XYZ file of C-alpha atoms in Angstrom:
736
model
C -41.852 -48.340 43.552
C -45.516 -49.209 44.075
C -45.244 -52.310 41.858
C -42.053 -53.447 43.584
C -43.542 -53.050 47.042
C -46.746 -54.700 45.856
C -44.741 -57.789 44.920
C -42.924 -57.668 48.269
C -46.201 -57.496 50.198
C -47.816 -60.233 48.127
C -44.788 -62.504 48.496
C -44.674 -61.969 52.272
C -48.404 -62.739 52.508
C -48.186 -65.920 50.452
C -44.918 -67.133 52.059
C -45.953 -65.975 55.517
C -44.563 -68.940 57.442
C -41.127 -68.513 55.850
C -41.089 -64.753 56.465
C -42.126 -65.092 60.112
C -39.546 -67.845 60.619
C -36.797 -65.659 59.130
C -37.627 -62.716 61.411
C -37.855 -64.912 64.494
C -34.534 -66.510 63.561
C -32.902 -63.114 63.061
C -34.196 -61.897 66.418
C -32.922 -65.039 68.153
C -29.504 -64.820 66.474
C -29.095 -61.157 67.418
C -30.249 -61.835 70.973
C -27.618 -64.579 71.296
C -25.023 -62.254 69.792
C -25.964 -59.472 72.216
C -25.804 -61.843 75.196
C -22.364 -63.150 74.204
C -20.894 -59.818 73.118
C -18.118 -58.450 75.341
C -19.029 -55.458 77.495
C -19.010 -52.231 75.548
C -16.227 -49.798 76.425
C -17.238 -47.175 78.964
C -18.876 -44.070 77.585
C -16.717 -40.990 77.335
C -18.212 -37.616 76.627
C -16.031 -35.435 74.454
C -16.614 -32.250 72.486
C -13.814 -32.071 69.911
C -12.626 -28.668 68.837
C -13.439 -26.881 72.107
C -11.048 -25.356 74.621
C -12.503 -27.488 77.404
C -11.602 -30.666 75.535
C -8.117 -29.389 74.708
C -7.532 -28.708 78.399
C -8.808 -32.138 79.434
C -6.516 -33.779 76.879
C -3.564 -31.749 78.171
C -4.245 -32.709 81.788
C -4.561 -36.401 80.913
C -1.261 -36.271 79.049
C 0.748 -34.248 81.581
C -0.760 -35.661 84.790
C -0.509 -39.458 84.311
C -3.069 -41.422 86.274
C -5.659 -38.684 86.289
C -8.902 -39.226 84.437
C -10.531 -36.120 83.063
C -13.958 -37.711 82.857
C -13.659 -39.507 86.185
C -16.421 -39.140 88.724
C -16.148 -36.671 91.570
C -17.951 -36.282 94.856
C -18.160 -33.380 97.228
C -18.869 -34.401 100.783
C -20.376 -31.383 102.522
C -20.267 -31.225 106.326
C -22.533 -28.865 108.282
C -22.077 -28.526 112.037
C -25.056 -28.749 114.409
C -26.709 -25.420 115.052
C -24.618 -23.215 117.317
C -21.439 -25.301 116.832
C -18.293 -25.030 114.734
C -17.335 -27.740 112.264
C -13.737 -27.410 113.496
C -14.514 -28.310 117.113
C -12.700 -31.386 118.402
C -15.770 -33.648 118.315
C -16.994 -32.536 114.900
C -13.505 -32.523 113.439
C -13.003 -36.115 114.543
C -16.226 -37.132 112.776
C -15.142 -35.395 109.562
C -11.687 -36.994 109.614
C -13.155 -40.456 110.236
C -15.545 -40.104 107.297
C -12.773 -38.815 105.020
C -10.524 -41.745 105.978
C -13.298 -44.286 105.360
C -14.093 -42.896 101.921
C -10.396 -42.605 100.986
C -9.915 -46.339 101.537
C -12.190 -47.217 98.594
C -10.665 -49.175 95.706
C -11.763 -46.711 93.010
C -10.748 -43.571 94.922
C -7.826 -41.670 93.412
C -7.598 -39.032 96.099
C -9.433 -37.126 98.809
C -8.749 -33.532 99.810
C -9.158 -33.125 103.565
C -11.033 -29.856 104.268
C -8.873 -28.974 107.287
C -5.661 -29.406 105.283
C -6.870 -27.514 102.214
C -8.717 -24.774 104.089
C -12.104 -25.798 102.659
C -13.955 -24.394 105.676
C -16.455 -21.543 105.450
C -15.629 -18.177 107.012
C -18.277 -18.590 109.679
C -16.800 -21.997 110.549
C -20.060 -23.962 110.217
C -19.494 -25.716 106.871
C -16.671 -27.678 105.272
C -16.310 -29.895 102.237
C -14.030 -32.679 101.069
C -13.447 -33.353 97.358
C -13.188 -37.009 96.297
C -11.741 -37.977 92.886
C -12.356 -41.386 91.313
C -10.547 -43.340 88.628
C -13.795 -44.327 86.889
C -16.737 -42.529 85.356
C -19.932 -42.187 87.352
C -21.563 -44.905 85.240
C -18.827 -47.373 86.187
C -18.627 -46.798 89.930
C -19.261 -49.998 91.880
C -22.015 -50.434 94.422
C -19.369 -50.621 97.155
C -18.005 -47.209 96.143
C -21.460 -45.617 96.216
C -22.325 -47.370 99.482
C -19.276 -45.768 101.118
C -20.753 -42.353 100.344
C -24.206 -43.183 101.668
C -22.567 -44.708 104.770
C -20.799 -41.379 105.293
C -24.196 -39.686 105.487
C -25.388 -42.153 108.134
C -22.146 -41.821 110.110
C -22.510 -38.060 110.236
C -26.186 -38.279 111.149
C -25.458 -40.562 114.112
C -22.854 -38.056 115.365
C -25.098 -35.019 114.843
C -23.169 -33.662 111.822
C -25.173 -33.102 108.634
C -23.463 -34.799 105.682
C -24.654 -34.286 102.096
C -23.129 -35.617 98.865
C -22.819 -33.541 95.708
C -21.013 -34.094 92.428
C -21.429 -36.810 89.818
C -20.614 -39.893 91.917
C -24.183 -40.482 93.104
C -25.772 -39.127 89.950
C -28.434 -41.575 88.873
C -28.744 -42.562 85.239
C -31.869 -41.106 83.649
C -34.385 -43.935 83.580
C -36.161 -43.743 80.259
C -37.083 -47.381 79.866
C -39.204 -49.762 81.804
C -42.403 -48.570 83.450
C -42.812 -45.540 81.188
C -42.635 -47.650 78.028
C -45.035 -50.184 79.570
C -47.557 -47.424 80.271
C -47.072 -46.084 76.764
C -47.694 -49.498 75.224
C -50.842 -49.926 77.318
C -52.156 -46.537 76.171
C -51.251 -47.406 72.587
C -53.238 -50.636 72.873
C -56.323 -48.742 74.069
C -56.063 -46.149 71.278
C -55.544 -48.843 68.646
C -58.542 -50.776 69.937
C -60.721 -47.673 69.765
C -59.415 -46.899 66.274
C -59.822 -50.368 64.755
C -62.452 -52.043 66.901
C -60.704 -55.405 66.503
C -58.211 -57.092 68.811
C -56.117 -58.463 65.954
C -55.881 -55.094 64.193
C -54.887 -53.427 67.462
C -52.401 -56.141 68.369
C -50.434 -56.430 65.117
C -48.899 -52.902 65.277
C -47.812 -53.551 68.864
C -46.332 -56.955 68.038
C -44.377 -55.710 65.041
C -43.172 -52.611 66.928
C -41.881 -54.734 69.820
C -40.141 -57.132 67.440
C -38.555 -54.168 65.677
C -37.294 -52.755 68.967
C -35.939 -56.180 69.934
C -34.045 -56.565 66.653
C -32.724 -52.993 66.744
C -31.577 -52.997 70.360
C -30.054 -56.482 70.108
C -28.109 -55.402 67.023
C -26.842 -52.271 68.797
C -25.548 -54.317 71.731
C -24.191 -57.115 69.530
C -21.957 -54.760 67.515
C -20.494 -53.336 70.706
C -22.243 -49.980 71.009
C -22.947 -48.753 74.508
C -26.401 -49.407 75.920
C -26.792 -45.667 76.580
C -27.223 -45.200 72.825
C -30.392 -47.281 72.980
C -32.526 -44.657 74.737
C -33.457 -42.712 71.623
C -33.571 -45.903 69.547
C -36.102 -47.470 71.888
C -38.263 -44.349 72.052
C -38.425 -43.834 68.295
C -38.521 -47.533 67.466
C -41.729 -47.822 69.455
C -43.146 -44.620 67.950
C -42.554 -45.271 64.268
C -43.062 -49.032 64.568
C -46.633 -48.479 65.707
C -47.211 -45.633 63.237
C -46.064 -47.567 60.168
C -47.970 -50.735 61.001
C -51.044 -48.687 61.879
C -51.030 -47.087 58.447
C -50.597 -50.340 56.505
C -53.220 -52.227 58.512
C -55.650 -49.362 57.959
C -54.992 -49.468 54.198
C -55.424 -53.263 54.166
C -58.848 -52.871 55.755
C -59.765 -50.223 53.161
C -58.722 -52.496 50.293
C -60.750 -55.362 51.722
C -63.760 -53.053 51.974
C -63.312 -52.364 48.246
C -63.808 -56.055 47.555
C -60.223 -57.254 47.056
C -59.132 -60.656 48.313
C -56.894 -60.859 51.358
C -53.747 -61.558 49.322
C -54.475 -58.778 46.854
C -55.366 -56.337 49.632
C -52.097 -57.078 51.436
C -50.115 -56.483 48.246
C -51.934 -53.264 47.445
C -51.627 -52.006 51.035
C -47.861 -52.472 50.947
C -47.657 -51.039 47.405
C -49.493 -47.834 48.348
C -49.269 -47.254 52.099
C -45.905 -49.021 52.093
C -44.539 -46.425 49.675
C -45.541 -43.711 52.128
C -43.911 -45.688 54.936
C -40.636 -45.928 53.003
C -40.421 -42.193 52.433
C -41.638 -41.338 55.918
C -38.924 -43.618 57.278
C -36.316 -41.975 55.073
C -37.147 -38.545 56.499
C -36.706 -39.886 60.033
C -33.391 -41.525 59.108
C -32.181 -38.264 57.536
C -33.104 -36.310 60.668
C -31.324 -38.772 62.968
C -28.231 -39.323 60.836
C -28.019 -35.537 60.515
C -27.115 -35.347 64.206
C -23.561 -36.053 63.022
C -23.472 -32.415 61.862
C -23.225 -31.317 65.501
C -19.787 -32.894 65.879
C -20.316 -34.538 69.268
C -19.446 -38.264 69.006
C -21.923 -39.391 71.667
C -24.788 -37.623 69.880
C -23.692 -39.042 66.524
C -23.730 -42.606 67.870
C -27.136 -42.065 69.437
C -28.529 -40.736 66.156
C -27.092 -43.548 64.039
C -28.357 -46.213 66.453
C -31.854 -44.731 66.355
C -31.720 -44.388 62.551
C -30.850 -48.075 62.263
C -33.782 -49.006 64.483
C -36.132 -46.900 62.331
C -34.835 -48.672 59.210
C -35.644 -51.991 60.897
C -39.165 -50.729 61.674
C -39.696 -49.860 57.983
C -38.459 -53.277 56.843
C -40.703 -55.071 59.315
C -43.730 -53.045 58.209
C -43.096 -54.059 54.575
C -42.421 -57.765 55.194
C -43.385 -59.148 58.586
C -46.653 -57.223 58.835
C -48.178 -58.550 55.557
C -47.028 -62.021 56.586
C -48.882 -61.705 59.890
C -51.920 -60.376 58.024
C -51.939 -63.727 56.277
C -52.658 -65.419 59.601
C -55.383 -62.904 60.547
C -56.963 -62.206 57.171
C -60.465 -61.483 58.447
C -59.739 -61.069 62.151
C -58.276 -57.579 61.585
C -61.467 -56.373 59.892
C -64.268 -54.512 61.675
C -66.828 -56.731 63.339
C -69.549 -55.845 60.806
C -67.276 -56.769 57.890
C -66.405 -60.116 59.472
C -70.093 -60.943 59.872
C -70.797 -60.004 56.250
C -68.039 -62.289 55.034
C -69.187 -65.111 57.246
C -72.587 -64.742 55.554
C -70.929 -64.686 52.099
C -72.349 -61.204 51.599
C -69.553 -59.142 50.086
C -70.846 -56.322 47.900
C -68.771 -55.215 44.960
C -66.719 -52.081 45.392
C -69.165 -49.887 43.530
C -71.937 -50.917 45.901
C -70.132 -50.444 49.214
C -72.307 -48.010 51.202
C -70.623 -44.696 51.844
C -72.009 -44.432 55.359
C -72.286 -41.305 57.488
C -69.381 -38.869 57.008
C -66.851 -39.206 59.818
C -65.492 -36.398 61.933
C -62.385 -36.187 59.744
C -64.499 -35.698 56.640
C -66.665 -33.055 58.292
C -63.595 -31.209 59.596
C -61.915 -31.256 56.175
C -65.051 -29.836 54.541
C -65.204 -27.100 57.199
C -61.569 -26.092 56.568
C -61.970 -26.200 52.779
C -64.971 -23.857 53.027
C -63.161 -21.346 55.292
C -59.428 -21.668 54.502
C -58.489 -18.016 55.079
C -60.076 -17.758 58.537
C -58.656 -21.114 59.628
C -55.182 -20.230 58.353
C -55.111 -16.806 60.026
C -56.353 -18.110 63.389
C -53.903 -21.006 63.272
C -50.904 -18.846 62.401
C -51.716 -16.238 65.038
C -52.175 -18.907 67.699
C -48.935 -20.710 66.826
C -47.083 -17.417 66.676
C -48.319 -16.453 70.135
C -47.229 -19.818 71.525
C -43.782 -19.382 69.981
C -43.177 -15.874 71.385
C -41.464 -17.051 74.617
C -38.818 -18.710 72.446
C -37.254 -15.274 71.943
C -36.079 -15.523 75.570
C -34.530 -18.978 75.122
C -31.344 -19.471 77.154
C -29.292 -22.630 76.720
C -27.253 -24.305 79.431
C -26.784 -27.538 81.335
C -28.914 -27.524 84.496
C -27.065 -29.108 87.403
C -27.808 -30.023 90.987
C -29.604 -26.718 91.529
C -32.464 -28.098 89.389
C -32.829 -31.253 91.493
C -35.699 -31.648 93.971
C -34.898 -30.467 97.508
C -35.489 -34.046 98.676
C -32.208 -35.158 97.042
C -28.840 -35.034 98.779
C -27.310 -33.439 95.662
C -29.622 -30.436 95.948
C -29.065 -30.109 99.714
C -25.299 -30.252 99.183
C -25.586 -27.548 96.521
C -27.581 -25.285 98.832
C -25.217 -25.872 101.777
C -22.158 -24.950 99.685
C -23.868 -21.881 98.266
C -24.811 -20.715 101.761
C -21.433 -21.429 103.332
C -19.031 -20.457 100.543
C -21.030 -18.594 97.927
C -22.780 -19.822 94.768
C -19.573 -20.011 92.750
C -18.272 -22.945 94.794
C -20.799 -25.134 93.003
C -19.210 -24.358 89.634
C -15.422 -24.063 90.019
C -13.307 -23.608 86.915
C -10.184 -25.648 86.257
C -7.391 -23.744 84.543
C -4.669 -25.797 82.830
C -1.323 -24.098 82.214
C 1.083 -25.482 79.636
C 4.560 -24.133 80.428
C 6.575 -26.577 78.359
C 9.484 -24.723 76.760
C 8.948 -21.627 78.919
C 12.209 -20.223 80.342
C 10.828 -19.724 83.872
C 7.750 -21.976 84.330
C 7.100 -21.047 87.955
C 7.224 -17.317 87.270
C 4.817 -17.793 84.361
C 2.391 -19.750 86.546
C 2.628 -17.122 89.314
C 1.839 -14.377 86.811
C -1.141 -16.388 85.513
C -2.400 -16.942 89.067
C -2.134 -13.243 89.843
C -3.973 -12.339 86.654
C -6.771 -14.798 87.443
C -7.129 -13.557 91.015
C -7.363 -9.947 89.863
C -10.129 -10.670 87.357
C -13.509 -9.226 88.278
C -15.927 -11.991 89.228
C -13.273 -14.324 90.695
C -13.588 -15.069 94.420
C -10.481 -17.180 94.932
C -7.700 -19.016 93.121
C -6.121 -22.147 94.573
C -2.347 -22.610 94.787
C -0.942 -24.056 91.573
C -0.292 -27.797 91.414
C 2.588 -28.804 89.104
C 3.025 -32.174 87.453
C 6.139 -34.273 88.064
C 7.842 -33.040 84.886
C 7.218 -29.431 85.895
C 5.951 -28.510 82.418
C 2.259 -28.134 83.324
C 0.246 -26.769 86.227
C -3.364 -26.730 87.295
C -5.279 -24.195 89.389
C -8.891 -23.971 90.515
C -10.787 -20.710 90.101
C -13.958 -20.061 92.097
C -16.359 -17.566 90.498
C -18.636 -15.272 92.449
C -21.748 -16.528 90.685
C -23.468 -19.879 90.161
C -22.532 -22.306 87.383
C -25.573 -21.711 85.176
C -25.647 -17.912 85.339
C -24.869 -15.532 82.501
C -22.240 -13.824 84.684
C -20.252 -17.063 84.988
C -20.463 -17.601 81.237
C -19.108 -14.097 80.685
C -16.333 -14.767 83.198
C -15.201 -17.858 81.288
C -14.964 -15.828 78.089
C -13.055 -13.095 79.949
C -10.522 -15.575 81.343
C -10.009 -17.103 77.934
C -9.470 -13.643 76.519
C -6.648 -13.061 79.018
C -4.820 -16.156 77.738
C -3.437 -14.362 74.666
C -1.819 -11.628 76.771
C -0.290 -14.262 79.043
C 1.035 -16.138 76.015
C 2.658 -12.989 74.695
C 4.187 -12.050 78.046
C 5.443 -15.451 79.259
C 4.996 -18.012 76.480
C 2.632 -20.066 78.667
C -0.647 -21.429 77.304
C -3.697 -21.074 79.525
C -6.834 -23.180 78.955
C -10.073 -22.957 80.963
C -12.029 -26.152 81.552
C -14.017 -27.986 84.225
C -17.652 -29.070 84.275
C -18.953 -25.500 84.172
C -16.747 -24.472 81.241
C -17.538 -27.697 79.393
C -21.265 -27.068 79.768
C -20.757 -23.586 78.337
C -18.817 -25.042 75.401
C -21.480 -27.681 74.771
C -24.167 -25.011 74.692
C -22.137 -22.913 72.276
C -21.375 -25.875 70.030
C -25.058 -26.804 69.941
C -26.063 -23.240 69.114
C -23.457 -23.043 66.330
C -24.619 -26.362 64.844
C -28.337 -25.514 64.890
C -28.567 -23.656 61.578
C -26.326 -26.096 59.623
C -28.327 -28.985 61.040
C -31.622 -27.387 60.040
C -30.277 -26.613 56.570
C -29.072 -30.183 55.972
C -32.098 -31.969 57.383
C -34.810 -29.686 56.030
C -33.075 -29.304 52.670
C -32.734 -33.060 52.106
C -36.282 -33.655 53.306
C -37.675 -31.044 50.882
C -35.900 -32.789 48.005
C -37.229 -36.146 49.168
C -40.783 -34.847 49.483
C -40.529 -33.317 46.014
C -39.899 -36.809 44.718
C -42.805 -38.204 46.748
C -45.437 -35.578 45.927
C -44.044 -34.266 42.605
C -44.741 -30.763 43.842
C -42.822 -27.703 44.976
C -45.413 -26.112 47.228
C -46.243 -29.194 49.319
C -42.669 -29.909 50.542
C -42.002 -26.236 51.332
C -45.306 -26.010 53.198
C -44.397 -29.173 55.136
C -41.051 -27.722 56.224
C -42.516 -24.357 57.243
C -45.248 -26.093 59.227
C -42.621 -28.104 61.068
C -40.784 -24.918 62.044
C -44.039 -23.551 63.461
C -44.498 -26.698 65.564
C -40.964 -26.584 66.943
C -41.232 -22.865 67.689
C -44.461 -23.355 69.638
C -42.982 -26.319 71.524
C -39.962 -24.247 72.552
C -42.306 -21.484 73.630
C -43.957 -23.924 76.021
C -40.577 -25.156 77.305
C -39.321 -21.617 77.974
C -42.577 -20.616 79.687
C -42.441 -23.612 82.039
C -38.724 -24.206 82.674
C -37.368 -20.634 82.447
C -40.329 -18.504 83.460
C -41.883 -20.986 85.868
C -45.423 -21.052 84.450
C -47.220 -24.150 85.796
C -43.831 -25.361 87.060
C -45.246 -26.634 90.358
C -47.897 -28.610 88.512
C -45.344 -30.847 86.787
C -42.785 -30.856 89.606
C -40.183 -28.367 88.312
C -38.356 -27.272 91.463
C -35.992 -24.683 90.013
C -36.215 -22.561 86.886
C -33.124 -22.046 84.785
C -31.683 -22.404 81.291
C -33.016 -24.961 78.828
C -30.810 -28.012 78.372
C -28.373 -27.186 75.575
C -29.002 -30.440 73.706
C -32.752 -29.875 73.677
C -33.027 -27.850 70.426
C -31.076 -30.345 68.314
C -32.743 -33.318 69.990
C -36.265 -31.929 69.673
C -35.763 -30.854 66.069
C -34.405 -34.253 65.050
C -37.127 -36.320 66.694
C -40.077 -34.066 65.905
C -39.013 -33.503 62.316
C -39.109 -37.226 61.664
C -42.526 -37.671 63.274
C -43.920 -34.533 61.609
C -42.920 -35.755 58.171
C -44.554 -39.102 59.008
C -47.877 -37.365 59.546
C -47.363 -35.209 56.457
C -46.638 -38.203 54.227
C -49.464 -40.333 55.649
C -52.061 -37.596 55.248
C -51.017 -35.915 52.018
C -50.213 -39.074 50.020
C -53.898 -39.998 50.113
C -54.722 -36.510 48.870
C -52.138 -36.850 46.120
C -53.502 -40.271 45.252
C -57.076 -38.965 44.993
C -55.925 -36.002 42.886
C -53.948 -38.298 40.566
C -57.058 -40.453 40.139
C -59.112 -37.537 38.838
C -60.621 -35.762 41.857
C -60.525 -31.985 42.155
C -58.064 -30.388 44.549
C -60.768 -29.720 47.160
C -62.291 -33.190 46.789
C -58.829 -34.732 47.210
C -58.379 -32.937 50.542
C -61.619 -34.391 51.878
C -60.763 -37.848 50.536
C -57.357 -37.733 52.206
C -58.941 -36.908 55.552
C -61.608 -39.571 55.119
C -58.996 -42.292 54.643
C -56.043 -41.078 56.726
C -57.325 -38.499 59.211
C -58.342 -41.053 61.807
C -55.050 -42.908 61.454
C -53.001 -39.726 61.943
C -55.085 -38.758 64.990
C -54.594 -42.219 66.504
C -50.839 -42.193 65.842
C -50.469 -38.705 67.324
C -52.575 -39.605 70.383
C -50.341 -42.605 71.040
C -47.165 -40.553 70.760
C -48.480 -37.724 72.931
C -49.461 -40.208 75.644
C -46.085 -41.961 75.491
C -44.056 -38.738 75.614
C -46.268 -37.156 78.276
C -45.490 -40.108 80.524
C -41.908 -38.844 80.795
C -43.118 -35.611 82.429
C -43.637 -37.583 85.618
C -39.950 -38.549 85.774
C -37.755 -37.226 88.568
C -34.953 -35.876 86.357
C -35.493 -32.309 85.094
C -33.943 -33.292 81.758
C -36.491 -36.103 81.330
C -39.364 -33.781 82.253
C -38.185 -31.278 79.666
C -37.884 -33.922 76.964
C -41.313 -35.342 77.746
C -43.066 -31.965 77.761
C -41.270 -30.725 74.648
C -41.965 -33.846 72.599
C -45.599 -34.145 73.706
C -46.261 -30.465 72.961
C -44.502 -30.590 69.593
C -46.410 -33.683 68.435
C -49.715 -32.137 69.565
C -49.054 -28.865 67.739
C -47.771 -30.559 64.600
C -50.432 -33.245 64.265
C -53.549 -31.351 65.290
C -52.815 -27.733 64.384
C -50.325 -27.910 61.526
C -51.132 -31.154 59.681
C -54.851 -31.397 60.455
C -55.650 -27.670 60.218
C -53.085 -25.489 58.474
C -52.155 -28.050 55.798
C -55.694 -28.456 54.375
C -56.231 -24.692 54.591
C -53.089 -23.973 52.559
C -53.881 -26.719 50.029
C -57.416 -25.401 49.657
C -56.086 -21.915 48.913
C -53.532 -23.215 46.420
C -55.977 -25.528 44.638
C -54.449 -27.288 41.629
C -51.298 -25.181 41.983
C -50.386 -27.198 45.075
C -49.518 -30.110 42.784
C -47.714 -28.061 40.143
C -44.213 -29.090 39.105
C -42.221 -27.433 36.297
C -41.835 -29.658 33.247
C -38.045 -29.595 33.348
C -38.043 -30.628 37.020
C -40.640 -33.320 36.379
C -38.296 -34.862 33.810
C -35.366 -34.813 36.267
C -37.136 -36.188 39.325
C -37.782 -39.941 39.374
C -41.433 -40.964 39.386
C -41.713 -43.247 42.415
C -45.503 -43.635 42.058
C -46.215 -43.291 45.777
C -49.937 -43.049 45.027
C -49.982 -46.504 43.380
C -51.306 -45.400 39.972
C -49.296 -48.144 38.280
C -51.190 -50.773 40.237
C -54.429 -49.659 38.597
C -52.888 -49.635 35.116
C -50.966 -52.853 35.421
C -53.067 -55.512 33.730
C -51.304 -58.311 35.513
C -52.725 -57.040 38.756
C -56.470 -57.370 38.403
C -58.828 -56.689 41.279
C -59.880 -60.063 42.570
C -63.373 -59.663 43.892
C -63.868 -61.830 46.903
C -66.863 -64.004 45.996
C -66.277 -66.565 48.667
C -65.253 -66.337 52.261
C -61.539 -66.510 52.957
C -60.184 -68.636 55.738
C -59.309 -66.382 58.659
């Protein structure tokens, strides 16, 4: 592979104008395609194979015109202090607001609180439920304005009006200012790392072009723009990482006396090989999200995997082409001055210079591997301990800041009607073919009402054909509590007895039940996902490093990083440690998608750092250095690059902690913590300690396995043996 990639890098360098023109043309064509593509179909969230989804499908089929994923709003009315919401004046205000909202074009129906009895026992609070024929993402501005106008109408009349539900739910903003701040921080880190504007700028330019190509392609083929969130985040991350590594290797090759063209080819042949395999691990982790079985998550993973593949291709082709335009400008200032003075010492006379911090740290770890390993493992284990209390769920309006109308509506309903009113359950009854449908539904309603933990059951609503009915069950506890989860399982357990007695099928659904099903599906998919992703990655790393111990060590180190990151998440978001500091207003369960999401993203980035760092060690070992010397050499060449890449990612992810959405805060904190633990504790500390203890055995591979595995030559040994590729000592200055 090294020779193939060498030829690719050399070709791109020599034909740089053609390569740049092709990439610019591709970006322009995809941008035009994205601009002219028809609007993507609206997103629908489904979880195949769950009872919630079966019930939604039944309701859509038997109740024509209803939309199971349509937006809903709950307009909560609270009377002025000392008054009743049912007084003539307050009742008139409520009825006027309900009539105004009901006249909206997207409104399917509004339940008047005085007709449905949705008034609290103390008479101070009432609520009206509004159903829409579109998802929350597709509600028009006029529809949302009608709800905010309702709040102003109530305020002018002295009635407090708050809006809950999904209708006013804002889309999580993960693009824009946060990415701009991240890019600015990346520019500063790159400038500190390289000390040259060109060297700092090229990784940013190529990363942005990669994001542009990836996102434009996603939109052009008709995928929803919501799938671009993860693609944009990872496209920026790996795009900078991959270019950073190749530019760093180019500078090293130039320092060894190679010409610009030769250095570009060798950088792509060696560092590019690491980039290819690092990219493959990320693609495996993202494509593996299909194991979960949730279509929306699968699309998100595939879109991000495609963007990562684009980032790899750009690093191997566009980057060496751009290096051709900045041959000397990317070099350190001292090297540029030496070349301007035609003073370029041969490779064997390049001064070694003072050992860097990476070299000194590697020597420290190699001298004391046992102590470093024990301290590191104990520390990571302590950080991971809170993970044993991990509870999964889907935080709702109760996790919103108290400044939002959604949170105030939640609190008002909980105070007036009880916490269960914020998480009602919808029970679908299929009575097709039942001899006495109404008797069966009455028996089901009685059974539901008699179940412990149920506060109330609404009258059954039949469809026109009379073969299906729907009732609403209000639990005694809040939507994210363990008691409500247990109640859902209890109700579903009663369905079999009802089926036996009446022939009717009972299915429990609704937002609360669906969140419970999502959490369960995620938990069930976690081990298969880990097995697929980690197993494939171990095989891939065996090919890269031609070792058994190194890939296994890499996978175990990743599990340590994820465990510690989840420990931090549980401590902050469940236990409330430092919650006020980052603006967490309500503790509760961890978002159910977080484990799969965090594992997928962090695994890819962790394997990046592993490949970047350990390939230089493998290369040094293959070229004759001892195992301990190879560790120090790897840190000398790649330690600074890994630190810079990790610092950029931590800064980018930490920026999301300042977001208003609890989900975004959790993602930002989890990703930033995981990258910190993996880069600085696992890869920079535990990895060299383990390799130092293993010595030469770290690179051992059984003979029979060595014959089976392909030799991809990631360390570039073939470039040194290949006589056609001779080191071209740069005896004259090269045009920058």
